[in-house]
mmCIF file of C-alpha atoms in Angstrom:
data_model
loop_
_atom_site.group_PDB
_atom_site.id
_atom_site.type_symbol
_atom_site.label_atom_id
_atom_site.label_comp_id
_atom_site.label_asym_id
_atom_site.label_seq_id
_atom_site.Cartn_x
_atom_site.Cartn_y
_atom_site.Cartn_z
ATOM 1 C CA MET A 1 -18.876 -40.742 -29.820
ATOM 2 C CA ASP A 2 -17.521 -42.982 -31.673
ATOM 3 C CA PRO A 3 -14.044 -42.446 -31.216
ATOM 4 C CA ILE A 4 -12.250 -40.330 -33.731
ATOM 5 C CA SER A 5 -14.436 -37.893 -33.044
ATOM 6 C CA ALA A 6 -13.906 -38.207 -29.119
ATOM 7 C CA ALA A 7 -10.158 -38.044 -29.819
ATOM 8 C CA PHE A 8 -10.421 -34.680 -32.258
ATOM 9 C CA THR A 9 -13.206 -33.438 -29.184
ATOM 10 C CA SER A 10 -10.292 -33.717 -27.456
ATOM 11 C CA TYR A 11 -8.163 -32.491 -28.995
ATOM 12 C CA LEU A 12 -9.882 -29.557 -30.218
ATOM 13 C CA GLU A 13 -10.361 -28.834 -27.067
ATOM 14 C CA LEU A 14 -6.558 -28.968 -26.014
ATOM 15 C CA VAL A 15 -5.550 -26.623 -28.683
ATOM 16 C CA SER A 16 -7.849 -23.827 -27.567
ATOM 17 C CA SER A 17 -6.929 -24.019 -24.329
ATOM 18 C CA ARG A 18 -3.630 -24.013 -24.959
ATOM 19 C CA ALA A 19 -4.680 -20.690 -27.767
ATOM 20 C CA THR A 20 -7.191 -18.731 -24.838
ATOM 21 C CA SER A 21 -3.982 -19.799 -22.663
ATOM 22 C CA ARG A 22 -1.095 -17.596 -24.260
ATOM 23 C CA MET A 23 -4.058 -14.936 -25.732
ATOM 24 C CA THR A 24 -4.304 -15.039 -21.924
ATOM 25 C CA ASP A 25 -1.291 -14.407 -21.027
ATOM 26 C CA VAL A 26 0.289 -11.761 -23.700
ATOM 27 C CA LEU A 27 -2.450 -9.874 -23.132
ATOM 28 C CA GLY A 28 -1.868 -9.937 -19.357
ATOM 29 C CA THR A 29 -6.615 -9.963 -18.402
ATOM 30 C CA GLU A 30 -5.898 -11.916 -15.794
ATOM 31 C CA VAL A 31 -5.394 -10.179 -11.810
ATOM 32 C CA GLN A 32 -1.633 -11.652 -11.167
ATOM 33 C CA ALA A 33 -0.805 -12.281 -7.257
ATOM 34 C CA VAL A 34 2.588 -12.500 -6.321
ATOM 35 C CA VAL A 35 4.816 -12.706 -3.305
ATOM 36 C CA VAL A 36 8.550 -11.283 -4.022
ATOM 37 C CA GLU A 37 10.763 -12.058 -0.874
ATOM 38 C CA HIS A 38 13.404 -8.616 -1.032
ATOM 39 C CA HIS A 39 15.630 -7.561 1.482
ATOM 40 C CA ASN A 40 13.695 -9.255 3.589
ATOM 41 C CA VAL A 41 10.752 -8.053 2.983
ATOM 42 C CA ASN A 42 8.125 -10.278 1.808
ATOM 43 C CA ILE A 43 6.441 -8.117 -0.462
ATOM 44 C CA PRO A 44 2.903 -8.804 -2.298
ATOM 45 C CA TYR A 45 1.221 -7.656 -5.407
ATOM 46 C CA ALA A 46 -1.203 -8.055 -8.419
ATOM 47 C CA TYR A 47 -1.362 -6.783 -11.852
ATOM 48 C CA GLN A 48 -3.683 -6.966 -14.441
ATOM 49 C CA MET A 49 -2.627 -6.011 -18.243
ATOM 50 C CA TRP A 50 1.074 -5.551 -17.013
ATOM 51 C CA LYS A 51 0.522 -2.703 -15.267
ATOM 52 C CA LEU A 52 1.401 -2.295 -11.327
ATOM 53 C CA ARG A 53 -2.169 -2.690 -9.535
ATOM 54 C CA PRO A 54 -0.884 0.001 -6.238
ATOM 55 C CA ASP A 55 -3.257 -0.663 -4.041
ATOM 56 C CA SER A 56 -3.107 -4.049 -4.106
ATOM 57 C CA VAL A 57 1.591 -3.953 -3.149
ATOM 58 C CA CYS A 58 1.944 -4.848 0.878
ATOM 59 C CA ALA A 59 -1.982 -4.385 1.146
ATOM 60 C CA SER A 60 -1.862 -7.480 3.120
ATOM 61 C CA SER A 61 0.079 -5.484 6.190
ATOM 62 C CA ARG A 62 -1.909 -1.909 6.002
ATOM 63 C CA GLN A 63 -3.404 -2.971 9.258
ATOM 64 C CA ASN A 64 -0.315 -2.831 10.915
ATOM 65 C CA VAL A 65 2.039 1.496 10.038
ATOM 66 C CA VAL A 66 5.375 0.552 10.564
ATOM 67 C CA LEU A 67 5.609 -2.384 8.246
ATOM 68 C CA TYR A 68 3.005 -1.603 6.166
ATOM 69 C CA SER A 69 6.069 1.279 5.997
ATOM 70 C CA LYS A 70 8.703 -1.198 5.654
ATOM 71 C CA CYS A 71 7.226 -2.953 3.387
ATOM 72 C CA THR A 72 5.966 -0.569 0.426
ATOM 73 C CA VAL A 73 9.778 1.496 0.665
ATOM 74 C CA ALA A 74 10.495 -2.388 -0.398
ATOM 75 C CA ALA A 75 8.858 -2.299 -2.899
ATOM 76 C CA GLN A 76 9.535 0.701 -3.828
ATOM 77 C CA SER A 77 13.348 -0.331 -4.564
ATOM 78 C CA LEU A 78 12.164 -3.775 -5.491
ATOM 79 C CA PHE A 79 10.582 -2.057 -8.382
ATOM 80 C CA LYS A 80 14.440 0.172 -8.635
ATOM 81 C CA GLU A 81 16.655 -2.438 -9.503
ATOM 82 C CA THR A 82 13.973 -4.773 -10.751
ATOM 83 C CA CYS A 83 13.415 -2.065 -13.886
ATOM 84 C CA ALA A 84 17.554 -1.950 -13.770
ATOM 85 C CA HIS A 85 18.249 -5.288 -13.646
ATOM 86 C CA LEU A 86 15.983 -5.746 -16.992
ATOM 87 C CA GLN A 87 17.151 -2.485 -19.187
ATOM 88 C CA VAL A 88 20.618 -4.314 -18.240
ATOM 89 C CA ASN A 89 20.067 -8.173 -19.188
ATOM 90 C CA PRO A 90 17.454 -7.187 -22.629
ATOM 91 C CA GLU A 91 15.941 -10.242 -24.470
ATOM 92 C CA HIS A 92 13.880 -10.827 -26.994
ATOM 93 C CA HIS A 93 11.309 -12.784 -25.865
ATOM 94 C CA TRP A 94 8.444 -10.489 -25.792
ATOM 95 C CA LYS A 95 7.966 -11.301 -21.485
ATOM 96 C CA HIS A 96 10.808 -9.732 -21.281
ATOM 97 C CA ARG A 97 9.517 -6.456 -22.395
ATOM 98 C CA LYS A 98 6.426 -6.500 -21.057
ATOM 99 C CA LEU A 99 7.623 -7.188 -17.360
ATOM 100 C CA LYS A 100 10.678 -4.616 -18.200
ATOM 101 C CA ASN A 101 7.275 -2.378 -19.207
ATOM 102 C CA MET A 102 5.305 -2.956 -15.585
ATOM 103 C CA TYR A 103 8.440 -3.239 -13.466
ATOM 104 C CA CYS A 104 9.754 0.062 -15.032
ATOM 105 C CA GLY A 105 6.278 2.325 -15.017
ATOM 106 C CA ALA A 106 6.116 0.765 -11.214
ATOM 107 C CA ALA A 107 9.511 1.984 -10.394
ATOM 108 C CA ALA A 108 8.914 5.344 -12.175
ATOM 109 C CA THR A 109 5.255 6.259 -10.485
ATOM 110 C CA TYR A 110 4.941 4.085 -7.260
ATOM 111 C CA GLN A 111 5.117 6.105 -3.998
ATOM 112 C CA PRO A 112 6.167 4.110 -0.424
ATOM 113 C CA THR A 113 4.141 5.388 2.488
ATOM 114 C CA MET A 114 6.781 6.472 5.464
ATOM 115 C CA ALA A 115 6.238 5.404 8.853
ATOM 116 C CA SER A 116 8.113 6.492 11.323
ATOM 117 C CA VAL A 117 7.328 5.904 15.263
ATOM 118 C CA GLN A 118 9.555 7.450 17.241
ATOM 119 C CA TRP A 119 8.620 9.629 21.452
ATOM 120 C CA SER A 120 7.072 12.442 21.176
ATOM 121 C CA ASN A 121 8.205 15.808 23.294
ATOM 122 C CA GLU A 122 6.666 16.911 26.891
ATOM 123 C CA PRO A 123 3.921 19.390 25.407
ATOM 124 C CA SER A 124 4.689 23.082 25.422
ATOM 125 C CA PRO A 125 2.583 24.567 28.248
ATOM 126 C CA LEU A 126 -0.545 26.365 25.357
ATOM 127 C CA GLN A 127 -0.150 22.633 24.478
ATOM 128 C CA GLN A 128 -1.138 21.425 27.657
ATOM 129 C CA ALA A 129 -3.366 24.496 28.918
ATOM 130 C CA ARG A 130 -5.210 23.721 25.704
ATOM 131 C CA THR A 131 -5.364 19.883 26.735
ATOM 132 C CA ASP A 132 -6.932 20.955 30.653
ATOM 133 C CA CYS A 133 -9.540 23.652 28.703
ATOM 134 C CA ASN A 134 -10.581 20.328 26.865
ATOM 135 C CA LEU A 135 -10.926 18.277 29.257
ATOM 136 C CA ALA A 136 -12.663 20.187 30.765
ATOM 137 C CA ILE A 137 -15.181 21.349 28.917
ATOM 138 C CA SER A 138 -16.136 18.104 28.533
ATOM 139 C CA LYS A 139 -16.182 17.630 32.056
ATOM 140 C CA LEU A 140 -18.192 19.673 32.646
ATOM 141 C CA MET A 141 -20.690 18.929 29.738
ATOM 142 C CA THR A 142 -21.038 15.169 31.146
ATOM 143 C CA PHE A 143 -21.349 16.222 35.524
ATOM 144 C CA ARG A 144 -22.779 20.177 35.025
ATOM 145 C CA SER A 145 -22.177 21.978 39.203
ATOM 146 C CA ALA A 146 -20.584 25.552 40.257
ATOM 147 C CA GLU A 147 -17.028 23.383 40.821
ATOM 148 C CA THR A 148 -16.804 21.808 37.255
ATOM 149 C CA GLU A 149 -18.055 25.288 35.845
ATOM 150 C CA LYS A 150 -15.482 27.237 37.712
ATOM 151 C CA LYS A 151 -13.194 24.813 36.938
ATOM 152 C CA LYS A 152 -13.400 25.039 33.766
ATOM 153 C CA GLU A 153 -13.282 28.567 33.213
ATOM 154 C CA LYS A 154 -9.713 28.546 35.469
ATOM 155 C CA ALA A 155 -8.141 25.565 32.821
ATOM 156 C CA CYS A 156 -10.180 27.426 29.355
ATOM 157 C CA GLY A 157 -9.078 30.882 31.281
ATOM 158 C CA ILE A 158 -4.705 29.721 31.105
ATOM 159 C CA TYR A 159 -5.685 28.517 27.840
ATOM 160 C CA ARG A 160 -6.091 32.147 26.680
ATOM 161 C CA SER A 161 -3.323 34.202 28.896
ATOM 162 C CA LEU A 162 -0.866 31.925 27.217
ATOM 163 C CA ARG A 163 -2.718 32.422 23.256
ATOM 164 C CA GLY A 164 -2.381 35.820 23.701
ATOM 165 C CA GLN A 165 -6.356 36.538 24.365
#
């Protein structure tokens, strides 16, 4: 290939890749992954076509319900605060409008997972009797004998009487 053809080919590749990149950016066809720190919580999420992908929000912490809850609550706050900021500080750039629509849409529709961990109360006599009856049934299924049959009848009898039957 002669030098002029090579230079022209190189120029065309550069121009077409910039045009493709600009078009991809405007349309938002590629998935964009983001991690934002908000209120000392790292919030990972992704968006595509300028819309939040709700299943991606805090996906990396989904195995730990307490961390996941904290992350999703912080994410909801992030979306609401970002929407409010973009509405109060308008700009004339096309990206500003896309981001505002995306974050305000997320602020309106995203629902966090709320979880709290606390000590449970003592079981009521009815709950305890039910547990004892279920355990006795399990033991009877594992080891059938006259003794386990009597224990099951006694435990389940107490449960039935407390239940009002």
